[in-house]
Amino acid sequence: MTSQVDQSEAVDGPGGERRTGPASPRSGPQDGSGRAPKPIRRLDRVIIRFAGDSGDGMQLTGDRFTSETAAFGNDLSTLPNFPAEIRAPAGTLPGVSSFQLHFADHDILTPGDAPDVLVAMNPAALKANLADLPAGAEIIVNTDEFTKRALAKVGYDKDPLGDGSLEAFRLHPVPLTTLTLEALKDSGLARKDAERAKNMFALGLLSWMYHRPTHGTELFLRQKFAKKPQIAEANVAAFRAGWNFGETTEDFAVSYEVPPAKLPAGTYRNISGNLALSYGLVAAGERSGLPVFLGSYPITPASDILHELSKHKNFGVRTFQAEDEIAGIGAALGAAFGGALGVTTTSGPGVALKSETIGLAVSLELPLLVVDIQRGGPSTGLPTKTEQADLLQAMFGRNGEAPVPIVAPATPAECFDAALDAARIALTYRTPVFLLSDGYLANGSEPWKIPAVDELPDLRVEFATEPNGADGTFRPYQRDPHTLARPWAVPGTPGLEHRIGGIEKQDGTGNISYDPANHDFMVRTRQAKIDGIEVPDVEVDDPSGEARVLVLGWGSTYGPITAAVRRVRADGGQVAQAHLRHLNPFPANLGPVLRRYERVIVPEMNLGQLALLLRAKYLVDAQSYNQVRGLPFKAAQLADVLHAAIGTLDAEATR
């Protein structure tokens, strides 16, 4: 879903169309009662969390609310959080699935620290999420699920809806299941099938509360269930019933309005990190003029990229679902040898299996993109939870001296640019490249300004077409003096026959060589090629120029770090911020930047891997702040860390 945004405020008119001007009267399903409209309270931001069993459709509910919010023009950020099991045990704490959405009338960076609204479909969802709620938050609960058995399953001795334990919150008890069944009593569906639509009732209610468009969701439901029109109409009826319940019930006396954000002019769409990365790979193929070949084995949370790229054969994209991780990367490297843009996608456990072939790609000096969507480890670990713990694996997880460039996007939308950047490096320098995303970026979403094609980098490459040796022979390891890249000769080109393989090659000729001096030269040359990759200088945000503390991050910590920096500055603190996309090689100015500040704080979702690299390379006292909880940082927690660092320096200065 895309929308055009100009500099004036955009609002949603009847039928879901976008227009500009003053806010229109609210539209949506109506009950025809003729009641006076309820008062509307204007807000600048809201955080909503949908929570229930993994079979309650919370991810779909959150995704639909997000899509309509994006179409309305709000800035937004999301955090899906779900179990690894396909169908986790119903009614249990480990089985809770949630979807958090933060939307606002201004630029935001994170899914939010604490929900303003919790929709809890059962006691497990309430108990699992209650500790995250601030006092005064609204809780909408499905009272039909609060049975003695369901309460006992999660350790409730008493019903929290009536024992006074929720007095700090604004509680809205709603019999969602009963109301859904009543709305669908004439649908012809069996009770079990009708109950499944209760998530659409909840979506309708929340859509009424926050003035979300309705047309897009109804169209989506009819398209999703096109082969089952009875199911489609039942879901639409439940959705409308939820809207009308909000309009007519006395329990919801007020609705809320969050105006559209004033974004830079352009065409926008809501996009997840994995989708943006997929589009980036398609764009890389188009801008390079090469076919894209994806050799992959399904693994959470990277599988969505395989699914998406399989839809784009019209752009010259070929996808191969291999029997295992090793076969996937082997096929991708073979495609690179044949003149394609080879790509393989995986997560941490798969990187371990692919490591030998990555080393082979280093030796062959062929372009290859290795996309690692990081997750909690080690081993199987936490398949659906986020982490940043594969950095050292990407840096050093191969035998011998096998340097590989590393690129890490900072936001879901930036995954598009990072894919193009990784392709640029791989094609220009003839090397495998790691692209390190993570589960938080992969599944999270935000508005993305769709770029014009002519704004994208030119990635065209020149294949070797004739012998390059002074003696009229082809020298496959005769290098470009600027990039140190070797020629890329497509098999079958007359006169360019050459030998490849994992055994060390002689400089220039590519013949097998065991000569000690040659091996030393080739190892150092491969390292020099990576060290010489041109990457932009790291930019430092230090408005006053007087900050003594620098917070440095990489990857998905960008949002929480930036939100924390804003809080500290709003409180009068002075702090500088920098964020790395390129982790190997580091930007050329990184060393001087680090030495400019008295204290360097490095927040990471690992135990200090970037900090370790910074300490080793630049001999600076980079101080780690770490968590490995499977969840992103909260802005408030990082703001406290930065305040403490500033306070420590201030105290030292007064001694």
Coordinates of N, CA, C and O in Angstrom, one line a residue, residues 55-141:
G55 N -2.4 -18.7 18.2 CA -3.4 -19.0 17.2 C -4.5 -18.0 17.2 O -5.5 -18.2 16.5
D56 N -4.4 -16.9 17.9 CA -5.5 -15.9 18.0 C -5.4 -14.9 16.9 O -6.2 -13.9 16.8
G57 N -4.3 -14.9 16.0 CA -4.2 -14.0 14.9 C -3.7 -12.6 15.3 O -4.0 -11.6 14.7
M58 N -2.9 -12.6 16.3 CA -2.4 -11.2 16.8 C -1.5 -10.6 15.8 O -1.4 -9.4 15.6
Q59 N -0.6 -11.4 15.1 CA 0.3 -10.8 14.1 C -0.5 -10.3 12.9 O -0.2 -9.2 12.4
L60 N -1.6 -11.0 12.5 CA -2.4 -10.5 11.4 C -3.1 -9.2 11.8 O -3.2 -8.2 11.1
T61 N -3.6 -9.2 13.0 CA -4.4 -8.1 13.6 C -3.4 -6.8 13.6 O -3.8 -5.7 13.1
G62 N -2.3 -7.0 14.2 CA -1.3 -5.9 14.2 C -0.9 -5.5 12.9 O -0.7 -4.2 12.6
D63 N -0.7 -6.4 11.9 CA -0.3 -6.0 10.6 C -1.3 -5.2 9.9 O -1.0 -4.2 9.2
R64 N -2.6 -5.6 10.1 CA -3.7 -4.8 9.4 C -3.8 -3.4 10.0 O -3.9 -2.4 9.3
F65 N -3.7 -3.3 11.3 CA -3.7 -2.0 12.0 C -2.6 -1.1 11.5 O -2.7 0.1 11.2
T66 N -1.4 -1.7 11.4 CA -0.2 -1.0 10.9 C -0.4 -0.5 9.4 O -0.1 0.6 9.1
S67 N -1.0 -1.4 8.6 CA -1.2 -1.0 7.2 C -2.1 0.2 7.1 O -1.8 1.1 6.3
E68 N -3.2 0.2 7.8 CA -4.1 1.3 7.8 C -3.5 2.6 8.4 O -3.8 3.7 7.9
T69 N -2.7 2.4 9.4 CA -2.0 3.5 10.0 C -1.0 4.1 9.0 O -0.9 5.4 8.9
A70 N -0.3 3.3 8.3 CA 0.6 3.8 7.3 C -0.1 4.5 6.2 O 0.3 5.6 5.7
A71 N -1.3 4.0 5.7 CA -2.1 4.6 4.7 C -2.6 6.0 5.2 O -2.7 6.9 4.4
F72 N -2.9 6.1 6.5 CA -3.4 7.3 7.0 C -2.3 8.4 7.0 O -2.6 9.6 7.0
G73 N -1.0 8.0 7.1 CA 0.0 9.0 7.0 C 0.8 9.2 8.3 O 1.7 10.1 8.4
N74 N 0.6 8.3 9.3 CA 1.3 8.5 10.5 C 2.7 7.9 10.4 O 2.9 7.0 9.6
D75 N 3.7 8.4 11.1 CA 5.0 7.7 11.2 C 4.8 6.6 12.2 O 3.9 6.7 13.1
L76 N 5.5 5.5 12.0 CA 5.2 4.3 12.8 C 6.4 3.4 13.0 O 7.4 3.5 12.2
S77 N 6.4 2.6 14.0 CA 7.4 1.5 14.2 C 6.8 0.4 14.9 O 5.9 0.6 15.8
T78 N 7.1 -0.9 14.5 CA 6.4 -2.0 15.0 C 7.4 -3.0 15.6 O 8.6 -3.1 15.3
L79 N 6.9 -3.9 16.5 CA 7.6 -4.9 17.1 C 6.8 -6.2 17.3 O 6.1 -6.4 18.2
P80 N 6.8 -7.1 16.3 CA 6.2 -8.4 16.4 C 7.0 -9.2 17.4 O 8.2 -9.2 17.3
N81 N 6.3 -10.0 18.2 CA 7.0 -10.9 19.2 C 6.2 -12.1 19.3 O 5.1 -12.1 19.9
F82 N 6.7 -13.2 18.9 CA 5.9 -14.5 18.8 C 6.8 -15.7 19.2 O 8.0 -15.7 19.0
P83 N 6.1 -16.8 19.6 CA 6.9 -18.0 19.9 C 7.5 -18.6 18.7 O 7.1 -18.4 17.6
A84 N 8.5 -19.5 19.0 CA 9.1 -20.2 17.9 C 8.2 -21.4 17.4 O 8.3 -21.8 16.2
E85 N 7.4 -21.9 18.3 CA 6.6 -23.1 17.9 C 5.5 -22.6 16.9 O 4.9 -21.5 17.0
I86 N 5.2 -23.5 15.9 CA 4.1 -23.2 15.0 C 2.8 -23.0 15.7 O 2.0 -22.1 15.4
R87 N 2.5 -23.8 16.7 CA 1.3 -23.7 17.5 C 1.7 -24.0 18.9 O 1.7 -25.1 19.4
A88 N 2.1 -22.9 19.7 CA 2.5 -23.1 21.0 C 1.3 -23.5 21.9 O 0.2 -23.3 21.5
P89 N 1.6 -24.1 23.1 CA 0.5 -24.5 24.0 C -0.5 -23.4 24.3 O -0.1 -22.3 24.7
A90 N -1.8 -23.6 24.0 CA -2.8 -22.6 24.2 C -3.0 -22.2 25.6 O -2.9 -23.0 26.5
G91 N -3.1 -20.9 25.9 CA -3.4 -20.4 27.2 C -2.2 -20.4 28.1 O -2.4 -20.2 29.3
T92 N -1.0 -20.6 27.6 CA 0.2 -20.6 28.5 C 1.0 -19.4 28.3 O 0.9 -18.8 27.2
L93 N 1.9 -19.1 29.2 CA 2.7 -17.9 29.1 C 3.7 -18.1 27.9 O 3.9 -17.1 27.1
P94 N 4.3 -19.3 27.7 CA 5.2 -19.4 26.6 C 4.5 -19.3 25.2 O 5.2 -19.1 24.2
G95 N 3.2 -19.5 25.2 CA 2.5 -19.4 24.0 C 1.9 -18.1 23.6 O 1.3 -17.9 22.6
V96 N 2.3 -17.1 24.4 CA 1.7 -15.7 24.1 C 2.4 -15.1 22.9 O 3.7 -15.1 22.8
S97 N 1.7 -14.6 22.0 CA 2.1 -13.9 20.8 C 1.6 -12.4 20.9 O 0.5 -12.2 21.2
S98 N 2.5 -11.5 20.6 CA 2.1 -10.1 20.7 C 2.6 -9.3 19.5 O 3.6 -9.7 18.8
F99 N 2.0 -8.2 19.3 CA 2.4 -7.2 18.2 C 2.2 -5.8 18.7 O 1.1 -5.4 19.1
Q100 N 3.3 -5.1 18.8 CA 3.3 -3.7 19.3 C 3.5 -2.7 18.2 O 4.4 -2.9 17.3
L101 N 2.7 -1.7 18.2 CA 2.8 -0.6 17.2 C 2.8 0.7 17.9 O 2.0 1.0 18.8
H102 N 3.8 1.5 17.5 CA 3.9 2.9 18.0 C 3.7 3.8 16.8 O 4.3 3.7 15.7
F103 N 2.7 4.7 16.8 CA 2.4 5.6 15.7 C 2.2 7.0 16.2 O 1.8 7.2 17.4
A104 N 2.6 8.0 15.4 CA 2.6 9.4 15.9 C 2.4 10.4 14.7 O 2.4 10.0 13.6
D105 N 2.3 11.6 15.2 CA 2.2 12.7 14.2 C 3.5 13.4 13.9 O 3.6 14.5 13.3
H106 N 4.6 12.7 14.4 CA 5.9 13.3 14.2 C 6.9 12.1 14.0 O 6.5 10.9 14.1
D107 N 8.1 12.4 13.8 CA 9.2 11.4 13.5 C 9.4 10.6 14.8 O 9.7 11.1 15.8
I108 N 9.3 9.3 14.7 CA 9.6 8.4 15.8 C 10.6 7.3 15.3 O 10.8 7.1 14.1
L109 N 11.2 6.6 16.3 CA 12.3 5.8 16.0 C 12.2 4.4 16.5 O 12.9 3.5 16.1
T110 N 11.3 4.1 17.5 CA 11.2 2.8 18.1 C 9.7 2.4 18.2 O 8.8 3.2 18.1
P111 N 9.5 1.1 18.5 CA 8.1 0.7 18.8 C 7.6 1.1 20.1 O 6.4 0.9 20.5
G112 N 8.4 1.9 20.9 CA 7.9 2.4 22.2 C 8.4 1.5 23.3 O 8.5 0.3 23.2
D113 N 8.6 2.2 24.5 CA 9.0 1.5 25.7 C 7.9 0.7 26.4 O 8.0 -0.4 26.9
A114 N 6.7 1.4 26.5 CA 5.6 0.9 27.3 C 4.3 1.2 26.6 O 4.0 2.3 26.2
P115 N 3.4 0.1 26.4 CA 2.2 0.3 25.7 C 1.2 1.3 26.5 O 1.1 1.2 27.7
D116 N 0.5 2.1 25.7 CA -0.6 2.9 26.3 C -1.8 2.1 26.3 O -2.7 2.3 27.1
V117 N -1.9 1.1 25.4 CA -3.1 0.2 25.3 C -2.7 -1.2 25.2 O -1.8 -1.5 24.3
L118 N -3.2 -2.1 26.0 CA -3.0 -3.5 25.8 C -4.3 -4.2 25.5 O -5.3 -4.0 26.2
V119 N -4.4 -4.9 24.4 CA -5.5 -5.8 24.1 C -5.1 -7.2 24.5 O -4.2 -7.8 23.8
A120 N -5.7 -7.8 25.5 CA -5.3 -9.1 26.0 C -6.5 -10.1 25.7 O -7.6 -9.9 26.3
M121 N -6.2 -11.1 24.9 CA -7.2 -12.0 24.5 C -7.5 -13.1 25.5 O -8.5 -13.8 25.4
N122 N -6.6 -13.3 26.5 CA -6.8 -14.3 27.5 C -5.9 -14.0 28.8 O -5.1 -13.0 28.7
P123 N -6.1 -14.7 29.9 CA -5.3 -14.4 31.1 C -3.8 -14.5 30.8 O -3.0 -13.7 31.4
A124 N -3.3 -15.4 30.0 CA -1.9 -15.5 29.7 C -1.3 -14.3 29.1 O -0.3 -13.8 29.5
A125 N -2.1 -13.7 28.2 CA -1.7 -12.5 27.5 C -1.6 -11.3 28.5 O -0.7 -10.5 28.4
L126 N -2.6 -11.3 29.4 CA -2.6 -10.2 30.4 C -1.4 -10.4 31.3 O -0.6 -9.4 31.6
K127 N -1.1 -11.5 31.8 CA 0.0 -11.7 32.8 C 1.3 -11.5 32.2 O 2.2 -11.0 32.8
A128 N 1.5 -12.0 30.9 CA 2.8 -11.9 30.3 C 3.2 -10.4 30.0 O 4.4 -10.1 29.8
N129 N 2.2 -9.6 29.9 CA 2.5 -8.2 29.4 C 2.2 -7.1 30.4 O 2.5 -5.9 30.2
L130 N 1.6 -7.5 31.6 CA 1.2 -6.5 32.6 C 2.3 -5.7 33.1 O 2.2 -4.5 33.3
A131 N 3.5 -6.3 33.3 CA 4.6 -5.6 33.9 C 5.1 -4.5 33.0 O 5.8 -3.6 33.5
D132 N 4.8 -4.5 31.7 CA 5.3 -3.5 30.8 C 4.4 -2.3 30.8 O 4.8 -1.3 30.2
L133 N 3.2 -2.3 31.4 CA 2.3 -1.2 31.3 C 2.5 -0.1 32.4 O 2.8 -0.4 33.5
P134 N 2.5 1.1 32.0 CA 2.6 2.2 32.9 C 1.2 2.4 33.6 O 0.2 2.0 33.1
A135 N 1.2 3.1 34.8 CA 0.0 3.4 35.4 C -0.9 4.3 34.5 O -0.4 5.2 33.8
G136 N -2.2 4.0 34.5 CA -3.1 4.7 33.6 C -3.3 4.2 32.2 O -4.1 4.7 31.5
A137 N -2.5 3.1 31.9 CA -2.7 2.5 30.6 C -4.1 1.9 30.5 O -4.7 1.4 31.5
E138 N -4.6 1.8 29.3 CA -5.9 1.1 29.0 C -5.7 -0.3 28.7 O -4.7 -0.7 28.0
I139 N -6.5 -1.2 29.3 CA -6.4 -2.6 29.1 C -7.8 -3.1 28.6 O -8.8 -2.9 29.3
I140 N -7.8 -3.7 27.4 CA -9.0 -4.3 26.9 C -8.9 -5.8 27.0 O -8.0 -6.3 26.4
V141 N -9.7 -6.4 27.7 CA -9.6 -7.9 27.9 C -10.8 -8.6 27.4 O -12.0 -8.1 27.5

